[in-house]
mmCIF file of C-alpha atoms in Angstrom:
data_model
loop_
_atom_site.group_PDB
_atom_site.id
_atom_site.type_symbol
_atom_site.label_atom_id
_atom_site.label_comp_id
_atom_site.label_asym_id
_atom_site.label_seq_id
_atom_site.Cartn_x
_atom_site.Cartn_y
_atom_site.Cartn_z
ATOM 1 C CA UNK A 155 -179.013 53.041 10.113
ATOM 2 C CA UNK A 156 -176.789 55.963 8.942
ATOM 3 C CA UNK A 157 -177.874 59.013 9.415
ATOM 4 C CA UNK A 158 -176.004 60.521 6.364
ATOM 5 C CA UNK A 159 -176.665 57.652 3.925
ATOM 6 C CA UNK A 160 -174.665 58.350 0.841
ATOM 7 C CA UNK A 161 -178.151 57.321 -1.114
ATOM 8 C CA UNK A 162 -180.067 60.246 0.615
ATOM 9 C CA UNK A 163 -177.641 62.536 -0.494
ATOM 10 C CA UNK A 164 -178.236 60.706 -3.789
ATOM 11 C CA UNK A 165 -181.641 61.388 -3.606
ATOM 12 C CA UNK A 166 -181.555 65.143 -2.520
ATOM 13 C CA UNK A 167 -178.809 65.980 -6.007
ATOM 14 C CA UNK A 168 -181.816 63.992 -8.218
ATOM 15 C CA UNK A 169 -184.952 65.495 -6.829
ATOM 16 C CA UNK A 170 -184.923 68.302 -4.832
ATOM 17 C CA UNK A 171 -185.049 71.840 -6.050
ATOM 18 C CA UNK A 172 -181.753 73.298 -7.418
ATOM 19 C CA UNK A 173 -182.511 76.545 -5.016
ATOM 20 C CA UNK A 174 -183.290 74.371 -2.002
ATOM 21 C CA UNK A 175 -180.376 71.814 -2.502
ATOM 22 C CA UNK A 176 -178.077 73.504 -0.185
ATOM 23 C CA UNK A 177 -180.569 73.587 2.742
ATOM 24 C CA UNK A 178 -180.904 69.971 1.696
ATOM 25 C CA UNK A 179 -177.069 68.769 1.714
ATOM 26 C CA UNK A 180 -176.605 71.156 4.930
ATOM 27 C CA UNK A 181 -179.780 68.906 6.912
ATOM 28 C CA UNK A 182 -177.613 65.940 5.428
ATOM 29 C CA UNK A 183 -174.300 66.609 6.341
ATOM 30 C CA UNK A 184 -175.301 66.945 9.780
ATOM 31 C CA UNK A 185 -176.696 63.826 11.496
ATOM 32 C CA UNK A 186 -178.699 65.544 14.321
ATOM 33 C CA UNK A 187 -180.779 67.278 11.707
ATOM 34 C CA UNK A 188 -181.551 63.941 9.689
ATOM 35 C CA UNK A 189 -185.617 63.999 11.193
ATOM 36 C CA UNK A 190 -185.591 67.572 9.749
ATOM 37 C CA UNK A 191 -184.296 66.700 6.648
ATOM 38 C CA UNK A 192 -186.819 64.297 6.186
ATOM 39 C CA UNK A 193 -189.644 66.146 7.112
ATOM 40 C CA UNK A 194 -189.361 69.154 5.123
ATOM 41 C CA UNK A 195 -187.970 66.819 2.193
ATOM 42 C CA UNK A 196 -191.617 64.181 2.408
ATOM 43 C CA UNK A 197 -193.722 66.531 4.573
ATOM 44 C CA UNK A 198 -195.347 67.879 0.991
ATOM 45 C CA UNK A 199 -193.326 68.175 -2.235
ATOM 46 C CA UNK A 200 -192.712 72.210 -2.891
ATOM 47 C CA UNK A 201 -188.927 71.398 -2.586
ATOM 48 C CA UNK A 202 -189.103 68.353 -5.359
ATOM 49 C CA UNK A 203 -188.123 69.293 -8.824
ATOM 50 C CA UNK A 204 -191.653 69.475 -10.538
ATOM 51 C CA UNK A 205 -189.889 68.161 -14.184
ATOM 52 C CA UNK A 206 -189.051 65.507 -12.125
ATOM 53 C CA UNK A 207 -192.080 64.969 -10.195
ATOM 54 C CA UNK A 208 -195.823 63.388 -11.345
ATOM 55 C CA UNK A 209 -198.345 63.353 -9.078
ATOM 56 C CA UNK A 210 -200.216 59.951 -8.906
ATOM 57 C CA UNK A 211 -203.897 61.130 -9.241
ATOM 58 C CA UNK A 212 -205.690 58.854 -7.937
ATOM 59 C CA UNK A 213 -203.508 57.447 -5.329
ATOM 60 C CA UNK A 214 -202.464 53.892 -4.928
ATOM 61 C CA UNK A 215 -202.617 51.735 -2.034
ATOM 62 C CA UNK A 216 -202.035 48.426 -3.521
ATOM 63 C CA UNK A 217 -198.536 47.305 -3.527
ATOM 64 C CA UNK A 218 -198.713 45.366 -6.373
ATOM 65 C CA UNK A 219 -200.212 47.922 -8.423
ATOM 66 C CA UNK A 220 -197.562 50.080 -7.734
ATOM 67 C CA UNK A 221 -194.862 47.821 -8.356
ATOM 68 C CA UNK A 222 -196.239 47.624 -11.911
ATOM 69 C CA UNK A 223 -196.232 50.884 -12.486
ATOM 70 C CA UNK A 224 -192.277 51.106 -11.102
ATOM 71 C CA UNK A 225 -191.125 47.758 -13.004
ATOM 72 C CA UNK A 226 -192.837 49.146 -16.266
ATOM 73 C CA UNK A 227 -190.477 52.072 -15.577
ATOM 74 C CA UNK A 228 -187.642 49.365 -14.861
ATOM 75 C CA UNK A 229 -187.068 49.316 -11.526
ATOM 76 C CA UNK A 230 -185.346 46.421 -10.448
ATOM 77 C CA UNK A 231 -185.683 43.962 -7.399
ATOM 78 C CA UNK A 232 -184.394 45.907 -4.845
ATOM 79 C CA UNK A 233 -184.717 50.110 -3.175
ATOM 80 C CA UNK A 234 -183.593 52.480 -0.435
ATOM 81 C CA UNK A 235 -186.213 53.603 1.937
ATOM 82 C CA UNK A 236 -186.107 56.518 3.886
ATOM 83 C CA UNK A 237 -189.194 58.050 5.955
ATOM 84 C CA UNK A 238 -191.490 56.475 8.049
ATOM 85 C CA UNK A 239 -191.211 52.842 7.899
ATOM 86 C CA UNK A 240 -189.916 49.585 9.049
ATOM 87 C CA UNK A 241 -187.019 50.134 6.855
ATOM 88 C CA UNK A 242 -186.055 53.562 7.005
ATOM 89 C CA UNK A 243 -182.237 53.881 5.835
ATOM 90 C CA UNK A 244 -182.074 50.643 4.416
ATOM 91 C CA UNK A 245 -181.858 48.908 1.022
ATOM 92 C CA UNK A 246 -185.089 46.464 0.801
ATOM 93 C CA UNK A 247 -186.937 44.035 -1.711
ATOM 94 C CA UNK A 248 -188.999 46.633 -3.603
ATOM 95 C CA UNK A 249 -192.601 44.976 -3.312
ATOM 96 C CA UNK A 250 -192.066 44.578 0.605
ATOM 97 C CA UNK A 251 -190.776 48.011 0.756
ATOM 98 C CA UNK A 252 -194.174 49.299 -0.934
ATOM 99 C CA UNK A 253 -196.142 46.771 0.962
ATOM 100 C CA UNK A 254 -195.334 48.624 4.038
ATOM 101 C CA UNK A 255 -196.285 52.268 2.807
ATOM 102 C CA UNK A 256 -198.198 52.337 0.319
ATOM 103 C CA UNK A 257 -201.846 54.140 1.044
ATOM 104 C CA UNK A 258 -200.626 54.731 4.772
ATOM 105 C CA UNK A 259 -199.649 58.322 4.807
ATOM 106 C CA UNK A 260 -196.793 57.678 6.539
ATOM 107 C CA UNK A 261 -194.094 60.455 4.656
ATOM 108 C CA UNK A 262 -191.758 58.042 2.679
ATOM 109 C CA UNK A 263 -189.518 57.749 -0.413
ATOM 110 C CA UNK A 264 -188.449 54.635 -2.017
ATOM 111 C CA UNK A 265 -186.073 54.590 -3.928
ATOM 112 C CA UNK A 266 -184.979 52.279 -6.849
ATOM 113 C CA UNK A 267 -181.391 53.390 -6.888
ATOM 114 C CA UNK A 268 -180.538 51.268 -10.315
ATOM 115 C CA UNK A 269 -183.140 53.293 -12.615
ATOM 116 C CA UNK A 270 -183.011 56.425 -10.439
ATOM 117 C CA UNK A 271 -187.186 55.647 -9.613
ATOM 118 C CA UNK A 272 -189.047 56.493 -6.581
ATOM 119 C CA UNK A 273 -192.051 56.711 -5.146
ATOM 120 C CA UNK A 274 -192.884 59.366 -2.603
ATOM 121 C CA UNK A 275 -196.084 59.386 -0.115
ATOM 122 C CA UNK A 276 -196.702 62.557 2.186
ATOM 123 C CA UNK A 277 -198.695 62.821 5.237
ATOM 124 C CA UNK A 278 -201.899 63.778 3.531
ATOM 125 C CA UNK A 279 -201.999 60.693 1.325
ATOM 126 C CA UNK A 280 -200.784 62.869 -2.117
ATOM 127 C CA UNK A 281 -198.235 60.117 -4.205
ATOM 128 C CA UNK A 282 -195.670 61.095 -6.419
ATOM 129 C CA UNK A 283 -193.318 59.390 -8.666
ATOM 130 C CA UNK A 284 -189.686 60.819 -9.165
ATOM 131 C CA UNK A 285 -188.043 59.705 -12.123
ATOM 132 C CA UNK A 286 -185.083 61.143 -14.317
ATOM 133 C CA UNK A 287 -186.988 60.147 -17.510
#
């Protein structure tokens, strides 16, 4: 895993707040502070770009459910993961990628890198999708 994955930096120039970006990149560019970077970036989403950001009300723990709602968007196949899972910092098939998170709490974003997509869980259960659209 790399702690400075070029897709989390990705990620960070999509979503995150223009005046929080440099705290972002900083926590980035620096692989010691990757665990911070993620925590303030999934621990709850004040630093996520709220024209960018809608909440999933109510939340979704079925995987396939969710995968619905990101193919109807047009993600593909495949997505980055980053967080708390099995595969944090890597590229994954999409559905097991959601299989592992979804409904668990766990502070995770996947991310379908072709369509600029994710899906974001915090630690209090609250679901988000990020999308550019």
């Amino acid at each position: 895993m790399e702690n400075n994955h070029p897709v989390l930096r990705e990620i960070i120039e999509l979503f995150v707040e223009p005046s929080r970006k440099a705290r972002y990149l900083y926590f980035w560019e620096k692989s010691k502070r990757r665990a911070q970077l993620l925590d303030e970036l999934l621990h709850d989403a004040r630093d996520l770009r709220a024209d960018r950001s809608r909440e999933l009300v109510p939340t979704l723990s079925d995987p396939d459910q969710l995968l619905a709602l990101m193919r109807k968007q047009g993600a593909g196949k495949t997505c980055y993961v980053f967080g708390r899972s099995t595969f944090d910092g890597e590229q994954a098939d999409l559905r097991a990628a959601l299989a592992d998170v979804a409904g668990r709490m766990r502070e995770v974003i996947v991310f379908a890198r072709d369509t600029q997509l994710a899906f974001v869980e915090e630690h209090d259960g609250r679901q988000f999708i990020l999308s550019m659209k």
